Amino acid sequence: MESILGPISGYLTGLGPSVVLPVLITIFGLILGLKLGKSFRAGVTIGIGFIGINLVIGLLGGQVGPAATAMAEGLGVNLDVVDVGWPSSAAIAFGSAIGAMIIPLGLLVNVILLVTGLTRTFDIDLWNYWHSALIGALVAAVTESFLLGLLSAAVHLALVLAFADLTAPIVQKYFQLPEISFPHGTSAPYGLLAIPLNRLFDAIPGLNRLDATPAAIQKRFGMFGESLMMGLVLGLLIGIFGYGFDDPAADSTAILTLAISLAAAMFLLPRMVAILMEGLMPISEAARTFVQKRFPGRTFYIGLDSAVAVGQPSVIATSLILVPVTLLIAVALAPAGNRVLPLVDLATIPFVVAVMVPIFRGNIVRSVIGGGILIGAGLFVATWIAPTFTQVAVASGFALEEGQTTISSIVDGANPLTAVFFAAARLGVPGVLGAALLSLGAVFAIRVAMARRDRAAAAEAAAGSQEPSA
């Protein structure tokens, strides 16, 4: 089976999400009853949107990476585990034995959960199944069992789908995305942890009254509160902190280039997301009609990459502030045992905070504090798994660069679910089986909580409709 699926998985990996997703969207649109022309146009438009988003994220990475390196050198940091970023992590995951099986496994798990009613999200973002493949590959490496790795990947998929269901109403309301959820392996677990953090922030005097949404900031600071001006100012601060003025001519050029690049990212990302949403709308409307006709009384969500949320002003502003904050946290935690130097994945912090921000109601201060706490804790996870991560990378054919001996990542290496599954794998068969049972229990508990929430919403709507008109 692996010999058959391996080349297919490798081919899909080579194509990338910007090519694979338009094909899948076109097929999905036809299944939903759209005409070929409309379905194909929607798929191509979504692909164009993803290319635009990736170009802007690439711009961020190309400008933030050198500033981060300069900042680390200026602080005299000597962290020996290199953050190779999500592109390398995805290639490592798809290149593993689990990765060869992950797409058919993911579809099977998704269909079973939908049919049984345990989850509502139909995840069409097959590319991001790589997150579950990486979890499975790590477990397989620790336990030396392909089957336990496959089981862990399947359970991880189920958990991410359940987390997406749980946060879907908040995501839909905040981002104005009806019938959409984010079953993204990076975003969904952080969103879950943001819920108790937000309750904690609500109990802290001062913080619970602070309105730090983009609208409030713009109202207070006028032009300098606009998103592009925030990008400009943050770029100047990051550049000054990173480059300093050892060589005034060269450093001032780098600082000003970084500033205008971050302003451009703040300005362009929402427009790229708008292009993606233009393609998504006919698919979303067709899905709503399809579900209402064939499954009356049931609710389904379309699972998408959280890239559709990264252009929102609070998300991108939080992410830019977290770039220097993450580096400072990494340095501060070095004496406590952190060995990871955040680099490549600094540009993908928007995906880490994408579901956290709506839970924090767009409050940038809360989002930065919450993001800093969770990313800081995640650095210890990334350090802990680094030897196994490197082992899986080499076994998948990943070539370490000169000077690299141990690698990890922030996006998935520091992820809360990575910690759970890696700890379970270290306990052997009982640990993996125990984690699987507890995870399935969590999926069921989330389903019960959602049913309770639905009943409360229905009762509230009924009570509202019975009130006499004025």
Short mmCIF file of C-alpha atoms in Angstrom, two decimals:
data_model
loop_
_atom_site.label_atom_id
_atom_site.label_comp_id
_atom_site.label_asym_id
_atom_site.label_seq_id
_atom_site.Cartn_x
_atom_site.Cartn_y
_atom_site.Cartn_z
CA MET A 1 0.00 0.00 0.00
CA GLU A 2 2.78 2.41 0.94
CA SER A 3 4.54 1.73 -2.38
CA ILE A 4 1.37 2.81 -4.21
CA LEU A 5 0.38 5.79 -2.07
CA GLY A 6 3.92 7.09 -1.49
CA PRO A 7 4.46 8.39 -5.06
CA ILE A 8 0.93 9.89 -5.07
CA SER A 9 1.60 11.70 -1.80
CA GLY A 10 4.97 12.89 -3.08
CA TYR A 11 3.39 14.22 -6.26
CA LEU A 12 0.71 16.13 -4.32
CA THR A 13 3.40 17.53 -2.03
CA GLY A 14 5.32 18.76 -5.06
CA LEU A 15 2.25 20.47 -6.49
CA GLY A 16 1.56 22.33 -3.27
CA PRO A 17 -1.76 23.65 -1.90
CA SER A 18 -2.09 26.42 -4.48
CA VAL A 19 -2.44 23.79 -7.22
CA VAL A 20 -4.05 20.91 -5.32
CA LEU A 21 -6.76 22.99 -3.63
CA PRO A 22 -8.29 24.43 -6.88
CA VAL A 23 -8.67 20.87 -8.21
CA LEU A 24 -10.29 19.68 -4.99
CA ILE A 25 -12.56 22.74 -4.84
CA THR A 26 -13.67 22.17 -8.44
CA ILE A 27 -14.54 18.53 -7.69
CA PHE A 28 -16.26 19.52 -4.44
CA GLY A 29 -18.29 22.17 -6.27
CA LEU A 30 -19.48 19.63 -8.85
CA ILE A 31 -20.53 17.26 -6.05
CA LEU A 32 -22.52 20.11 -4.50
CA GLY A 33 -24.35 20.71 -7.78
CA LEU A 34 -22.50 23.72 -9.21
CA LYS A 35 -21.95 23.87 -12.98
CA LEU A 36 -18.45 23.03 -14.18
CA GLY A 37 -17.64 26.61 -15.25
CA LYS A 38 -18.68 28.18 -11.96
CA SER A 39 -17.03 25.46 -9.89
CA PHE A 40 -13.77 25.67 -11.87
CA ARG A 41 -13.66 29.47 -11.62
CA ALA A 42 -14.19 29.28 -7.87
CA GLY A 43 -11.35 26.78 -7.52
CA VAL A 44 -8.93 28.84 -9.61
CA THR A 45 -9.85 32.03 -7.73
CA ILE A 46 -9.19 30.32 -4.40
CA GLY A 47 -5.84 29.10 -5.73
CA ILE A 48 -4.94 32.65 -6.78
CA GLY A 49 -5.90 33.89 -3.32
CA PHE A 50 -3.59 31.35 -1.69
CA ILE A 51 -0.74 32.33 -3.99
CA GLY A 52 -1.27 35.98 -3.03
CA ILE A 53 -1.34 35.16 0.69
CA ASN A 54 1.80 33.04 0.40
CA LEU A 55 3.58 35.82 -1.49
CA VAL A 56 2.85 38.29 1.31
CA ILE A 57 3.82 35.73 3.99
CA GLY A 58 7.00 35.13 1.99
CA LEU A 59 7.66 38.87 2.01
CA LEU A 60 7.28 38.83 5.79
CA GLY A 61 9.66 35.90 6.13
CA GLY A 62 12.24 37.41 3.80
CA GLN A 63 12.31 40.65 5.77
CA VAL A 64 11.69 39.43 9.33
CA GLY A 65 14.15 36.50 9.14
CA PRO A 66 17.31 38.58 8.65
CA ALA A 67 16.16 41.07 11.32
CA ALA A 68 15.58 38.17 13.73
CA THR A 69 19.01 36.72 12.99
CA ALA A 70 20.64 40.11 13.54
CA MET A 71 18.66 40.53 16.76
CA ALA A 72 19.80 37.12 18.03
CA GLU A 73 23.44 37.89 17.18
CA GLY A 74 23.18 41.26 18.88
CA LEU A 75 21.89 39.59 22.04
CA GLY A 76 24.73 37.07 21.96
CA VAL A 77 22.31 34.15 21.76
CA ASN A 78 23.74 30.67 21.30
CA LEU A 79 20.71 28.42 20.76
CA ASP A 80 21.76 25.27 18.89
CA VAL A 81 18.39 23.89 17.69
CA VAL A 82 17.41 25.46 14.37
CA ASP A 83 13.78 26.30 13.56
CA VAL A 84 13.47 25.01 9.96
CA GLY A 85 9.90 26.23 9.55
CA TRP A 86 6.65 24.80 8.26
CA PRO A 87 7.72 24.21 4.60
CA SER A 88 10.44 21.82 5.75
CA SER A 89 8.12 20.29 8.37
CA ALA A 90 5.46 19.60 5.73
CA ALA A 91 8.02 18.00 3.40
CA ILE A 92 9.32 15.86 6.28
CA ALA A 93 5.77 14.79 7.22
CA PHE A 94 4.70 13.88 3.67
CA GLY A 95 8.03 12.13 3.11
CA SER A 96 7.46 9.75 6.02
CA ALA A 97 5.72 6.37 5.87
CA ILE A 98 2.71 7.89 7.69
CA GLY A 99 2.63 10.76 5.20
CA ALA A 100 2.15 8.32 2.33
CA MET A 101 -1.12 7.17 3.93
CA ILE A 102 -2.37 10.41 5.46
CA ILE A 103 -4.76 11.72 2.75
CA PRO A 104 -6.90 8.54 2.41
CA LEU A 105 -6.71 8.07 6.20
CA GLY A 106 -7.82 11.66 6.80
CA LEU A 107 -10.76 11.38 4.41
CA LEU A 108 -11.86 8.11 6.03
CA VAL A 109 -11.71 9.58 9.54
CA ASN A 110 -13.58 12.71 8.44
CA VAL A 111 -16.38 10.75 6.74
CA ILE A 112 -16.81 8.41 9.72
CA LEU A 113 -17.07 11.32 12.15
CA LEU A 114 -19.57 13.14 9.91
CA VAL A 115 -21.75 10.06 9.39
CA THR A 116 -21.82 9.28 13.12
CA GLY A 117 -22.54 12.92 13.95
CA LEU A 118 -19.52 13.27 16.23
CA THR A 119 -18.21 16.23 14.24
CA ARG A 120 -19.67 18.75 11.79
CA THR A 121 -16.63 19.88 9.82
CA PHE A 122 -16.02 18.56 6.33
CA ASP A 123 -12.34 19.35 5.89
CA ILE A 124 -11.51 20.10 2.25
CA ASP A 125 -8.06 21.40 3.16
CA LEU A 126 -6.37 18.05 2.47
CA TRP A 127 -2.95 19.65 2.16
CA ASN A 128 -2.85 20.43 5.88
CA TYR A 129 -3.28 16.79 6.80
CA TRP A 130 0.52 16.97 6.99
CA HIS A 131 0.18 18.18 10.60
CA SER A 132 -1.34 14.84 11.56
CA ALA A 133 1.23 12.98 9.46
CA LEU A 134 4.02 14.65 11.42
CA ILE A 135 2.43 13.62 14.73
CA GLY A 136 2.13 10.06 13.46
CA ALA A 137 5.73 10.02 12.23
CA LEU A 138 7.03 11.22 15.62
CA VAL A 139 5.00 8.59 17.48
CA ALA A 140 6.12 5.87 15.06
CA ALA A 141 9.77 6.87 15.57
CA VAL A 142 9.51 6.76 19.37
CA THR A 143 7.49 3.54 19.61
CA GLU A 144 9.07 1.90 16.54
CA SER A 145 5.53 0.96 15.50
CA PHE A 146 3.97 2.05 12.20
CA LEU A 147 0.49 1.06 13.42
CA LEU A 148 0.74 3.18 16.58
CA GLY A 149 1.90 6.08 14.43
CA LEU A 150 -1.05 5.60 12.08
CA LEU A 151 -3.46 5.42 15.04
CA SER A 152 -2.00 8.62 16.51
CA ALA A 153 -2.35 10.44 13.18
CA ALA A 154 -6.02 9.36 12.95
CA VAL A 155 -6.77 10.44 16.52
CA HIS A 156 -5.01 13.77 15.95
CA LEU A 157 -7.21 14.36 12.90
CA ALA A 158 -10.32 13.65 14.96
CA LEU A 159 -9.24 16.04 17.73
CA VAL A 160 -8.48 18.87 15.31
CA LEU A 161 -11.90 18.46 13.67
CA ALA A 162 -13.60 18.57 17.08
CA PHE A 163 -11.63 21.68 18.09
CA ALA A 164 -12.66 23.31 14.81
CA ASP A 165 -16.32 22.57 15.57
CA LEU A 166 -16.00 24.03 19.05
CA THR A 167 -14.51 27.33 17.91
CA ALA A 168 -16.52 27.59 14.67
CA PRO A 169 -19.28 29.93 15.99
CA ILE A 170 -16.68 32.38 17.34
CA VAL A 171 -14.63 32.20 14.14
CA GLN A 172 -17.71 32.64 11.93
CA LYS A 173 -18.96 35.67 13.86
CA TYR A 174 -15.62 37.44 14.18
CA PHE A 175 -14.33 36.89 10.62
CA GLN A 176 -17.80 37.04 9.00
CA LEU A 177 -17.38 33.56 7.50
CA PRO A 178 -20.71 31.67 7.61
CA GLU A 179 -20.52 27.85 7.76
CA ILE A 180 -16.70 27.92 7.96
CA SER A 181 -14.37 26.33 10.50
CA PHE A 182 -10.58 26.05 10.83
CA PRO A 183 -9.46 22.42 11.28
CA HIS A 184 -5.87 23.60 10.98
CA GLY A 185 -3.30 21.60 12.94
CA THR A 186 -1.49 24.74 14.04
CA SER A 187 -4.38 27.10 14.80
CA ALA A 188 -7.03 24.85 16.34
CA PRO A 189 -5.15 23.65 19.49
CA TYR A 190 -4.04 27.18 20.38
CA GLY A 191 -7.63 28.35 19.99
CA LEU A 192 -8.75 25.77 22.54
CA LEU A 193 -6.15 26.94 25.08
CA ALA A 194 -7.10 30.58 24.50
CA ILE A 195 -10.55 29.95 26.02
CA PRO A 196 -9.37 29.49 29.65
CA LEU A 197 -6.74 32.23 29.16
CA ASN A 198 -9.46 34.68 28.11
CA ARG A 199 -11.46 33.85 31.24
CA LEU A 200 -8.34 34.50 33.29
CA PHE A 201 -7.81 37.87 31.59
CA ASP A 202 -11.45 38.75 32.32
CA ALA A 203 -10.67 38.38 36.03
CA ILE A 204 -7.58 40.62 36.04
CA PRO A 205 -8.37 44.23 37.04
CA GLY A 206 -7.25 46.73 34.44
CA LEU A 207 -6.71 44.16 31.72
CA ASN A 208 -10.39 43.25 31.76
CA ARG A 209 -11.30 46.87 30.92
CA LEU A 210 -8.61 47.56 28.33
CA ASP A 211 -10.01 47.97 24.82
CA ALA A 212 -7.12 47.29 22.44
CA THR A 213 -8.96 46.35 19.26
CA PRO A 214 -7.78 47.92 15.97
CA ALA A 215 -10.91 50.10 15.89
CA ALA A 216 -10.20 51.44 19.38
CA ILE A 217 -6.53 52.01 18.58
CA GLN A 218 -7.37 53.86 15.37
CA LYS A 219 -9.93 56.00 17.20
CA ARG A 220 -7.31 56.93 19.77
CA PHE A 221 -4.28 57.42 17.51
CA GLY A 222 -5.95 58.52 14.28
CA MET A 223 -3.89 57.89 11.16
CA PHE A 224 -1.20 56.07 13.17
CA GLY A 225 -3.79 53.58 14.33
CA GLU A 226 -4.47 52.39 10.78
CA SER A 227 -3.23 48.91 9.98
CA LEU A 228 -0.65 49.95 7.38
CA MET A 229 0.76 52.65 9.70
CA MET A 230 0.93 50.09 12.51
CA GLY A 231 2.95 47.87 10.18
CA LEU A 232 5.25 50.77 9.36
CA VAL A 233 5.85 51.64 13.03
CA LEU A 234 6.33 47.99 14.05
CA GLY A 235 8.74 47.52 11.16
CA LEU A 236 10.80 50.50 12.31
CA LEU A 237 10.90 49.21 15.89
CA ILE A 238 11.82 45.65 14.89
CA GLY A 239 14.45 46.98 12.49
CA ILE A 240 16.03 49.32 15.04
CA PHE A 241 16.02 46.58 17.68
CA GLY A 242 17.43 44.04 15.22
CA TYR A 243 19.97 45.97 13.17
CA GLY A 244 20.97 48.83 15.45
CA PHE A 245 23.28 51.39 13.93
CA ASP A 246 26.73 49.75 13.74
CA ASP A 247 26.81 50.70 10.06
CA PRO A 248 24.41 53.67 9.78
CA ALA A 249 24.10 53.65 5.99
CA ALA A 250 23.50 49.91 5.59
CA ASP A 251 21.43 49.58 8.75
CA SER A 252 19.15 52.51 7.95
CA THR A 253 18.48 50.99 4.51
CA ALA A 254 17.58 47.63 6.07
CA ILE A 255 15.40 49.26 8.74
CA LEU A 256 13.45 51.40 6.27
CA THR A 257 13.02 48.46 3.87
CA LEU A 258 11.68 46.32 6.71
CA ALA A 259 9.30 49.08 7.77
CA ILE A 260 7.76 49.60 4.33
CA SER A 261 7.62 45.81 3.77
CA LEU A 262 5.60 45.27 6.96
CA ALA A 263 3.34 48.18 6.03
CA ALA A 264 2.83 46.52 2.65
CA ALA A 265 2.01 43.20 4.35
CA MET A 266 -0.60 44.86 6.58
CA PHE A 267 -2.14 46.53 3.53
CA LEU A 268 -1.99 43.61 1.07
CA LEU A 269 -2.98 40.62 3.19
CA PRO A 270 -6.65 41.65 3.59
CA ARG A 271 -6.88 42.13 -0.18
CA MET A 272 -5.42 38.69 -0.86
CA VAL A 273 -7.91 37.17 1.57
CA ALA A 274 -10.73 39.04 -0.21
CA ILE A 275 -9.71 37.33 -3.47
CA LEU A 276 -9.78 33.96 -1.77
CA MET A 277 -13.20 34.69 -0.27
CA GLU A 278 -14.54 35.67 -3.70
CA GLY A 279 -13.85 32.13 -4.84
CA LEU A 280 -15.16 30.59 -1.65
CA MET A 281 -18.58 32.25 -1.57
CA PRO A 282 -20.25 30.22 -4.38
CA ILE A 283 -18.90 27.02 -2.80
CA SER A 284 -20.18 28.05 0.62
CA GLU A 285 -23.65 28.88 -0.75
CA ALA A 286 -23.83 25.59 -2.68
CA ALA A 287 -22.76 23.65 0.43
CA ARG A 288 -25.47 25.32 2.50
CA THR A 289 -28.13 24.42 -0.07
CA PHE A 290 -26.81 20.85 -0.40
CA VAL A 291 -26.90 20.23 3.36
CA GLN A 292 -30.33 21.79 3.91
CA LYS A 293 -31.82 19.68 1.13
CA ARG A 294 -30.28 16.29 2.00
CA PHE A 295 -29.72 16.58 5.75
CA PRO A 296 -32.57 18.69 7.14
CA GLY A 297 -31.97 19.73 10.71
CA ARG A 298 -28.21 19.07 10.63
CA THR A 299 -25.43 21.64 10.56
CA PHE A 300 -22.18 21.20 8.66
CA TYR A 301 -19.11 23.39 8.40
CA ILE A 302 -16.62 23.67 5.56
CA GLY A 303 -13.13 23.21 6.96
CA LEU A 304 -10.57 25.61 5.49
CA ASP A 305 -6.97 26.65 6.00
CA SER A 306 -6.77 29.43 8.60
CA ALA A 307 -4.91 31.43 5.93
CA VAL A 308 -8.30 33.04 5.22
CA ALA A 309 -8.00 34.76 8.62
CA VAL A 310 -4.40 35.99 8.60
CA GLY A 311 -5.23 39.27 6.85
CA GLN A 312 -7.50 40.49 9.64
CA PRO A 313 -5.90 43.58 11.28
CA SER A 314 -5.80 42.17 14.83
CA VAL A 315 -4.25 38.91 13.62
CA ILE A 316 -1.45 40.49 11.63
CA ALA A 317 -0.76 43.23 14.21
CA THR A 318 -0.54 40.64 17.00
CA SER A 319 1.79 38.54 14.86
CA LEU A 320 4.17 41.40 14.10
CA ILE A 321 4.42 42.35 17.78
CA LEU A 322 5.06 38.70 18.67
CA VAL A 323 8.11 38.52 16.37
CA PRO A 324 10.49 40.38 18.74
CA VAL A 325 8.56 39.12 21.78
CA THR A 326 9.14 35.50 20.71
CA LEU A 327 12.85 36.11 20.23
CA LEU A 328 13.15 37.78 23.63
CA ILE A 329 11.23 34.93 25.25
CA ALA A 330 13.55 32.38 23.58
CA VAL A 331 16.58 34.22 24.98
CA ALA A 332 15.05 34.62 28.44
CA LEU A 333 14.17 30.91 28.61
CA ALA A 334 17.60 29.70 27.50
CA PRO A 335 18.88 29.35 31.11
CA ALA A 336 15.76 27.30 31.90
CA GLY A 337 16.47 24.82 29.10
CA ASN A 338 15.21 26.27 25.83
CA ARG A 339 17.56 25.48 22.93
CA VAL A 340 15.39 26.54 19.98
CA LEU A 341 16.18 29.70 18.03
CA PRO A 342 12.94 30.88 16.34
CA LEU A 343 13.70 31.83 12.75
CA VAL A 344 11.75 30.56 9.72
CA ASP A 345 8.43 30.16 11.53
CA LEU A 346 8.43 33.74 12.80
CA ALA A 347 6.64 34.57 9.54
CA THR A 348 3.94 32.00 10.28
CA ILE A 349 2.96 33.30 13.73
CA PRO A 350 -0.31 34.57 12.13
CA PHE A 351 -1.39 30.92 11.87
CA VAL A 352 -0.59 30.33 15.54
CA VAL A 353 -2.83 33.22 16.66
CA ALA A 354 -5.54 32.97 13.96
CA VAL A 355 -8.12 31.30 16.23
CA MET A 356 -6.83 32.88 19.44
CA VAL A 357 -7.58 36.43 18.28
CA PRO A 358 -11.37 36.02 17.87
CA ILE A 359 -11.54 34.31 21.28
CA PHE A 360 -9.76 37.36 22.72
CA ARG A 361 -12.36 39.48 20.85
CA GLY A 362 -9.73 41.14 18.69
CA ASN A 363 -7.93 42.58 21.70
CA ILE A 364 -4.29 42.91 20.55
CA VAL A 365 -2.88 43.21 24.09
CA ARG A 366 -4.61 40.04 25.25
CA SER A 367 -3.59 38.25 22.06
CA VAL A 368 0.07 39.20 22.47
CA ILE A 369 0.12 38.14 26.13
CA GLY A 370 -1.71 34.88 25.40
CA GLY A 371 0.43 34.17 22.36
CA GLY A 372 3.62 34.89 24.29
CA ILE A 373 2.63 32.53 27.11
CA LEU A 374 1.74 29.65 24.80
CA ILE A 375 4.65 30.09 22.40
CA GLY A 376 7.04 30.36 25.36
CA ALA A 377 5.77 27.08 26.78
CA GLY A 378 5.95 25.57 23.30
CA LEU A 379 9.67 26.33 23.00
CA PHE A 380 10.33 23.70 25.68
CA VAL A 381 8.23 21.22 23.70
CA ALA A 382 10.17 22.02 20.52
CA THR A 383 13.43 21.51 22.42
CA TRP A 384 12.19 18.23 23.90
CA ILE A 385 11.19 16.67 20.60
CA ALA A 386 14.15 18.05 18.60
CA PRO A 387 16.24 14.81 18.55
CA THR A 388 13.26 12.73 17.37
CA PHE A 389 12.20 15.47 14.93
CA THR A 390 15.71 15.38 13.45
CA GLN A 391 15.60 11.58 13.28
CA VAL A 392 12.29 11.64 11.38
CA ALA A 393 13.61 14.37 9.08
CA VAL A 394 16.71 12.40 8.11
CA ALA A 395 14.66 9.21 7.61
CA SER A 396 12.31 11.17 5.31
CA GLY A 397 15.23 12.29 3.14
CA PHE A 398 15.60 15.79 4.55
CA ALA A 399 19.17 17.06 4.11
CA LEU A 400 20.59 18.97 7.06
CA GLU A 401 22.49 22.10 6.09
CA GLU A 402 26.12 22.55 6.98
CA GLY A 403 26.47 23.24 10.68
CA GLN A 404 23.03 21.84 11.54
CA THR A 405 22.97 18.89 13.91
CA THR A 406 19.53 19.20 15.51
CA ILE A 407 16.40 20.80 14.07
CA SER A 408 12.83 21.51 15.15
CA SER A 409 10.04 23.96 14.33
CA ILE A 410 7.71 26.42 16.03
CA VAL A 411 4.56 25.76 14.01
CA ASP A 412 4.24 22.08 14.94
CA GLY A 413 7.28 21.38 17.07
CA ALA A 414 6.00 23.76 19.75
CA ASN A 415 2.34 22.78 19.34
CA PRO A 416 0.38 21.73 22.47
CA LEU A 417 -0.93 18.55 20.79
CA THR A 418 2.62 17.60 19.83
CA ALA A 419 3.48 17.58 23.54
CA VAL A 420 0.49 15.34 24.33
CA PHE A 421 1.18 12.73 21.66
CA PHE A 422 4.95 12.75 22.16
CA ALA A 423 4.53 12.23 25.91
CA ALA A 424 2.12 9.37 25.23
CA ALA A 425 4.59 7.76 22.81
CA ARG A 426 7.33 7.89 25.44
CA LEU A 427 5.10 5.70 27.63
CA GLY A 428 4.88 3.06 24.91
CA VAL A 429 1.79 1.11 23.85
CA PRO A 430 -0.23 1.84 27.03
CA GLY A 431 0.49 5.56 26.67
CA VAL A 432 -0.58 5.74 23.01
CA LEU A 433 -3.72 3.68 23.59
CA GLY A 434 -4.58 5.69 26.69
CA ALA A 435 -4.12 8.98 24.81
CA ALA A 436 -6.31 7.66 21.98
CA LEU A 437 -9.14 6.78 24.38
CA LEU A 438 -8.90 10.11 26.20
CA SER A 439 -8.88 11.96 22.88
CA LEU A 440 -11.97 10.18 21.64
CA GLY A 441 -13.60 10.97 24.97
CA ALA A 442 -12.75 14.64 24.38
CA VAL A 443 -14.33 14.47 20.91
CA PHE A 444 -17.53 13.06 22.42
CA ALA A 445 -17.51 15.66 25.24
CA ILE A 446 -17.19 18.48 22.70
CA ARG A 447 -20.11 17.01 20.74
CA VAL A 448 -22.25 17.00 23.91
CA ALA A 449 -21.23 20.58 24.73
CA MET A 450 -22.14 21.69 21.22
CA ALA A 451 -25.55 20.02 21.44
CA ARG A 452 -26.18 21.84 24.71
CA ARG A 453 -25.12 25.11 23.12
CA ASP A 454 -27.47 24.51 20.17
CA ARG A 455 -30.40 23.90 22.49
CA ALA A 456 -29.67 27.10 24.42
CA ALA A 457 -29.43 29.11 21.20
CA ALA A 458 -32.68 27.62 19.91
CA ALA A 459 -34.47 28.41 23.16
CA GLU A 460 -33.17 31.96 23.10
CA ALA A 461 -34.29 32.41 19.49
CA ALA A 462 -37.74 31.02 20.30
CA ALA A 463 -38.10 33.34 23.28
CA GLY A 464 -37.11 36.30 21.14
CA SER A 465 -39.64 35.47 18.44
CA GLN A 466 -42.44 35.32 21.04
CA GLU A 467 -41.78 38.81 22.43
CA PRO A 468 -44.53 41.27 21.44
CA SER A 469 -43.57 43.92 18.95
CA ALA A 470 -43.38 47.52 20.14
#
